[in-house]
Short mmCIF file of C-alpha atoms in Angstrom, two decimals:
data_model
loop_
_atom_site.label_atom_id
_atom_site.label_comp_id
_atom_site.label_asym_id
_atom_site.label_seq_id
_atom_site.Cartn_x
_atom_site.Cartn_y
_atom_site.Cartn_z
CA MET A 1 -19.55 36.56 -45.42
CA ALA A 2 -19.92 36.74 -41.66
CA SER A 3 -22.50 34.00 -40.88
CA SER A 4 -23.55 35.52 -37.54
CA LEU A 5 -24.59 38.83 -39.08
CA ASP A 6 -28.28 39.54 -39.61
CA TYR A 7 -28.40 41.08 -43.09
CA THR A 8 -32.01 42.12 -42.58
CA SER A 9 -31.15 44.35 -39.60
CA PRO A 10 -31.29 48.15 -40.01
CA SER A 11 -27.85 48.27 -38.37
CA THR A 12 -26.24 46.33 -41.22
CA GLN A 13 -23.60 48.52 -42.89
CA PHE A 14 -22.57 48.38 -46.53
CA THR A 15 -20.71 51.67 -46.83
CA PHE A 16 -18.36 53.77 -44.71
CA ASP A 17 -16.30 56.97 -44.98
CA ILE A 18 -12.76 55.99 -43.98
CA ASN A 19 -11.82 59.68 -43.72
CA GLU A 20 -13.84 59.68 -40.50
CA SER A 21 -11.78 56.89 -38.93
CA THR A 22 -8.30 58.17 -38.05
CA PHE A 23 -6.18 55.47 -36.43
CA VAL A 24 -3.04 57.48 -35.65
CA LYS A 25 -1.93 61.00 -36.60
CA LYS A 26 1.53 62.53 -36.39
CA ASP A 27 0.59 65.72 -38.29
CA ASN A 28 -1.55 66.80 -41.24
CA ASN A 29 0.80 65.11 -43.72
CA ASN A 30 1.47 61.90 -41.80
CA PHE A 31 -1.47 59.88 -40.56
CA ILE A 32 -3.27 56.55 -40.87
CA ASN A 33 -6.98 55.86 -41.29
CA VAL A 34 -8.38 52.42 -40.50
CA LEU A 35 -11.20 50.30 -41.89
CA GLY A 36 -12.09 47.02 -40.20
CA VAL A 37 -15.11 45.11 -39.06
CA GLN A 38 -15.58 47.58 -36.21
CA GLN A 39 -16.12 50.35 -38.75
CA LEU A 40 -18.02 48.33 -41.39
CA ASN A 41 -19.81 45.33 -39.89
CA THR A 42 -20.33 43.42 -43.14
CA LEU A 43 -16.58 42.98 -43.67
CA ASP A 44 -15.37 39.40 -43.56
CA ASN A 45 -11.66 38.56 -43.44
CA VAL A 46 -10.54 41.85 -44.96
CA SER A 47 -9.44 45.20 -43.53
CA LEU A 48 -7.20 48.05 -44.57
CA LEU A 49 -5.11 50.99 -43.46
CA ASP A 50 -5.19 54.19 -45.50
CA ILE A 51 -1.70 55.68 -45.05
CA PHE A 52 -0.40 59.16 -45.89
CA LEU A 53 3.29 60.06 -45.50
CA SER A 54 5.75 62.80 -46.37
CA ALA A 55 9.36 62.18 -47.39
CA ASN A 56 11.58 60.26 -44.93
CA ASN A 57 8.72 59.37 -42.62
CA VAL A 58 8.68 55.74 -41.56
CA ILE A 59 6.01 53.24 -40.64
CA GLU A 60 8.05 51.84 -37.77
CA PRO A 61 9.38 48.24 -37.80
CA HIS A 62 6.58 45.86 -36.82
CA TYR A 63 4.79 42.64 -37.66
CA HIS A 64 1.19 41.50 -37.95
CA GLN A 65 0.59 38.33 -35.97
CA ASN A 66 -2.85 37.66 -37.44
CA ALA A 67 -2.63 38.66 -41.10
CA ALA A 68 -0.62 38.97 -44.28
CA GLU A 69 -0.37 42.49 -45.72
CA LEU A 70 -0.60 43.68 -49.31
CA ILE A 71 0.87 47.17 -49.69
CA TYR A 72 -0.40 49.16 -52.69
CA CYS A 73 1.16 52.50 -53.66
CA VAL A 74 -1.54 54.97 -54.71
CA SER A 75 0.73 58.00 -55.17
CA GLY A 76 4.27 59.14 -54.35
CA SER A 77 6.84 56.44 -53.65
CA ILE A 78 7.72 54.14 -50.80
CA THR A 79 10.35 51.54 -50.03
CA VAL A 80 9.03 48.45 -48.30
CA SER A 81 11.66 46.55 -46.32
CA ILE A 82 10.98 42.94 -45.31
CA LEU A 83 13.08 40.58 -43.19
CA ASN A 84 12.80 37.10 -44.67
CA PRO A 85 12.97 34.81 -41.60
CA PHE A 86 14.03 31.83 -43.69
CA THR A 87 16.96 33.39 -45.58
CA LYS A 88 17.82 36.01 -42.88
CA GLN A 89 17.94 38.62 -45.66
CA LEU A 90 16.55 42.14 -45.37
CA LEU A 91 14.89 42.83 -48.72
CA HIS A 92 14.03 46.34 -50.00
CA TYR A 93 11.29 46.93 -52.58
CA PRO A 94 10.77 50.47 -53.96
CA LEU A 95 7.17 51.04 -55.05
CA THR A 96 5.62 53.72 -57.23
CA PRO A 97 1.92 54.17 -58.12
CA GLY A 98 0.23 50.94 -59.17
CA GLN A 99 2.91 48.67 -57.68
CA VAL A 100 2.48 46.34 -54.71
CA ALA A 101 4.54 44.42 -52.17
CA ASN A 102 3.28 41.43 -50.21
CA VAL A 103 4.32 40.86 -46.59
CA PRO A 104 3.57 37.33 -45.33
CA GLN A 105 1.87 36.95 -41.97
CA GLY A 106 4.21 37.49 -39.01
CA TRP A 107 7.15 38.86 -41.02
CA TRP A 108 9.12 41.85 -39.64
CA HIS A 109 8.89 44.86 -41.97
CA TYR A 110 8.79 48.65 -42.26
CA GLU A 111 8.11 51.30 -44.91
CA VAL A 112 9.96 54.56 -45.69
CA ALA A 113 8.38 57.28 -47.83
CA THR A 114 10.88 58.60 -50.37
CA VAL A 115 8.88 61.63 -51.56
CA ASP A 116 6.22 63.95 -50.16
CA ASN A 117 2.52 63.23 -50.68
CA THR A 118 2.92 59.48 -50.57
CA HIS A 119 -0.34 57.55 -50.24
CA LEU A 120 -0.57 53.82 -49.53
CA LEU A 121 -3.22 51.21 -48.94
CA ALA A 122 -2.28 48.34 -46.64
CA ILE A 123 -4.79 45.50 -47.14
CA PHE A 124 -5.07 42.60 -44.66
CA ASN A 125 -6.71 39.18 -44.80
CA ALA A 126 -8.23 39.64 -41.33
CA PRO A 127 -11.28 41.58 -40.12
CA THR A 128 -9.03 43.66 -37.83
CA PRO A 129 -5.27 44.06 -38.36
CA GLU A 130 -3.34 43.30 -35.19
CA VAL A 131 0.21 44.60 -34.77
CA ILE A 132 3.27 44.31 -32.55
CA LEU A 133 5.48 47.40 -32.85
CA GLY A 134 9.24 47.65 -32.56
CA SER A 135 8.93 50.59 -30.18
CA ASP A 136 6.74 48.53 -27.83
CA ILE A 137 9.21 45.64 -27.88
CA LEU A 138 12.05 48.01 -26.99
CA LYS A 139 10.16 49.75 -24.20
CA LEU A 140 8.25 46.83 -22.68
CA THR A 141 11.02 44.22 -22.57
CA PRO A 142 12.78 44.62 -19.19
CA ALA A 143 16.26 46.10 -19.49
CA SER A 144 17.53 43.38 -17.16
CA ILE A 145 16.41 40.70 -19.64
CA MET A 146 18.09 42.47 -22.56
CA SER A 147 21.26 42.90 -20.51
CA HIS A 148 21.39 39.27 -19.41
CA THR A 149 20.34 37.74 -22.74
CA TYR A 150 22.72 39.72 -24.96
CA CYS A 151 25.51 40.39 -22.44
CA ILE A 152 25.22 44.17 -22.61
CA ASP A 153 25.47 46.82 -19.93
CA GLU A 154 22.00 47.37 -18.49
CA ASN A 155 22.48 51.09 -17.84
CA GLU A 156 23.83 51.66 -21.34
CA TRP A 157 20.79 49.87 -22.78
CA LYS A 158 18.43 52.01 -20.68
CA GLN A 159 20.20 55.15 -21.85
CA ALA A 160 20.07 54.06 -25.49
CA ILE A 161 16.31 53.40 -25.54
CA GLU A 162 15.31 56.22 -23.15
CA PRO A 163 14.19 58.54 -26.02
CA VAL A 164 12.02 55.82 -27.58
CA LYS A 165 8.32 56.35 -27.03
CA PRO A 166 6.01 53.33 -27.15
CA SER A 167 3.58 52.92 -30.05
CA ILE A 168 5.19 55.51 -32.32
CA PHE A 169 3.65 54.04 -35.51
CA ILE A 170 5.01 56.90 -37.65
CA GLY A 171 8.58 58.02 -37.06
CA PRO A 172 10.68 59.95 -36.49
CA PRO A 173 8.87 61.78 -33.68
CA ALA A 174 7.81 65.33 -34.52
CA ASP A 175 10.28 66.77 -32.00
CA CYS A 176 13.26 64.79 -33.31
CA ARG A 177 16.21 67.02 -34.22
CA LYS A 178 17.67 64.31 -36.44
CA ALA A 179 14.45 64.31 -38.49
CA ALA A 180 15.02 67.98 -39.37
CA GLU A 181 18.60 67.19 -40.35
CA LEU A 182 17.42 64.37 -42.60
CA THR A 183 14.95 66.64 -44.38
CA SER A 184 17.55 69.31 -45.13
CA HIS A 185 20.48 66.93 -45.63
CA PRO A 186 19.21 63.55 -46.91
CA GLN A 187 22.79 62.30 -47.26
CA VAL A 188 23.00 62.07 -43.48
CA HIS A 189 21.22 58.72 -43.85
CA PRO A 190 22.42 57.30 -47.18
CA GLN A 191 20.67 54.00 -46.46
CA TYR A 192 17.42 55.77 -47.35
CA GLN A 193 18.65 56.53 -50.88
CA PHE A 194 17.25 53.38 -52.46
CA PRO A 195 17.86 52.02 -55.97
CA GLN A 196 15.43 52.78 -58.77
CA TYR A 197 12.50 50.42 -59.17
CA VAL A 198 13.32 47.19 -61.00
CA PRO A 199 10.43 45.48 -62.84
CA TYR A 200 9.22 42.27 -61.24
CA GLN A 201 10.51 40.15 -64.09
CA GLN A 202 14.04 41.39 -63.44
CA GLN A 203 14.04 41.23 -59.64
CA MET A 204 15.66 37.82 -59.49
CA LEU A 205 18.42 39.03 -61.78
CA TYR A 206 19.10 42.19 -59.76
CA ALA A 207 18.09 40.94 -56.32
CA PRO A 208 21.55 41.47 -54.69
CA GLN A 209 21.17 45.27 -54.79
CA TYR A 210 18.12 44.98 -52.52
CA ARG A 211 19.86 42.85 -49.93
CA TYR A 212 21.73 44.17 -46.94
CA TYR A 213 23.80 41.84 -44.79
#
């Protein structure tokens, strides 16, 4: 437990209503609640995000520089995608209720809800989960650096990322026309039609179907 905390103080907290702590909200079906040491001061090296998503909504690509993440599916279904920095493989793990995926600290990952009313818990081994978002990387890295580093046209790069808003967290944006197309015509993005869940014991046998090169 946190050694600096005075457990005799009237301000010591042992309970909290996470429904009162919204972290980010896209709409009534897509939002994230947060619980960390700032909400519950007796927490020590643990925090969580309470995540609600509808079909085809995405927790944008990101990584947590200070914590590993355990993703637990409460209801609905989700596909967790993780970039293994050692094998350079992008791995996809479909989860249904009661199943988990573990994301090591600092690994690039994202989650896509595959049905409506999906509910997740993201549990971290840190008192407050820190995050670096893909949208922030795209918007805050100077276009001149991207152009010079990757030998691309600077104006074309600026045009390509112009619609990206920083700190999206849950995508696509509510005003995205492509999002409406995806909802009515899921085949527009066949990469979101993931394989059926494979039990853990068989994952090594069937692993190639979760790998995209």
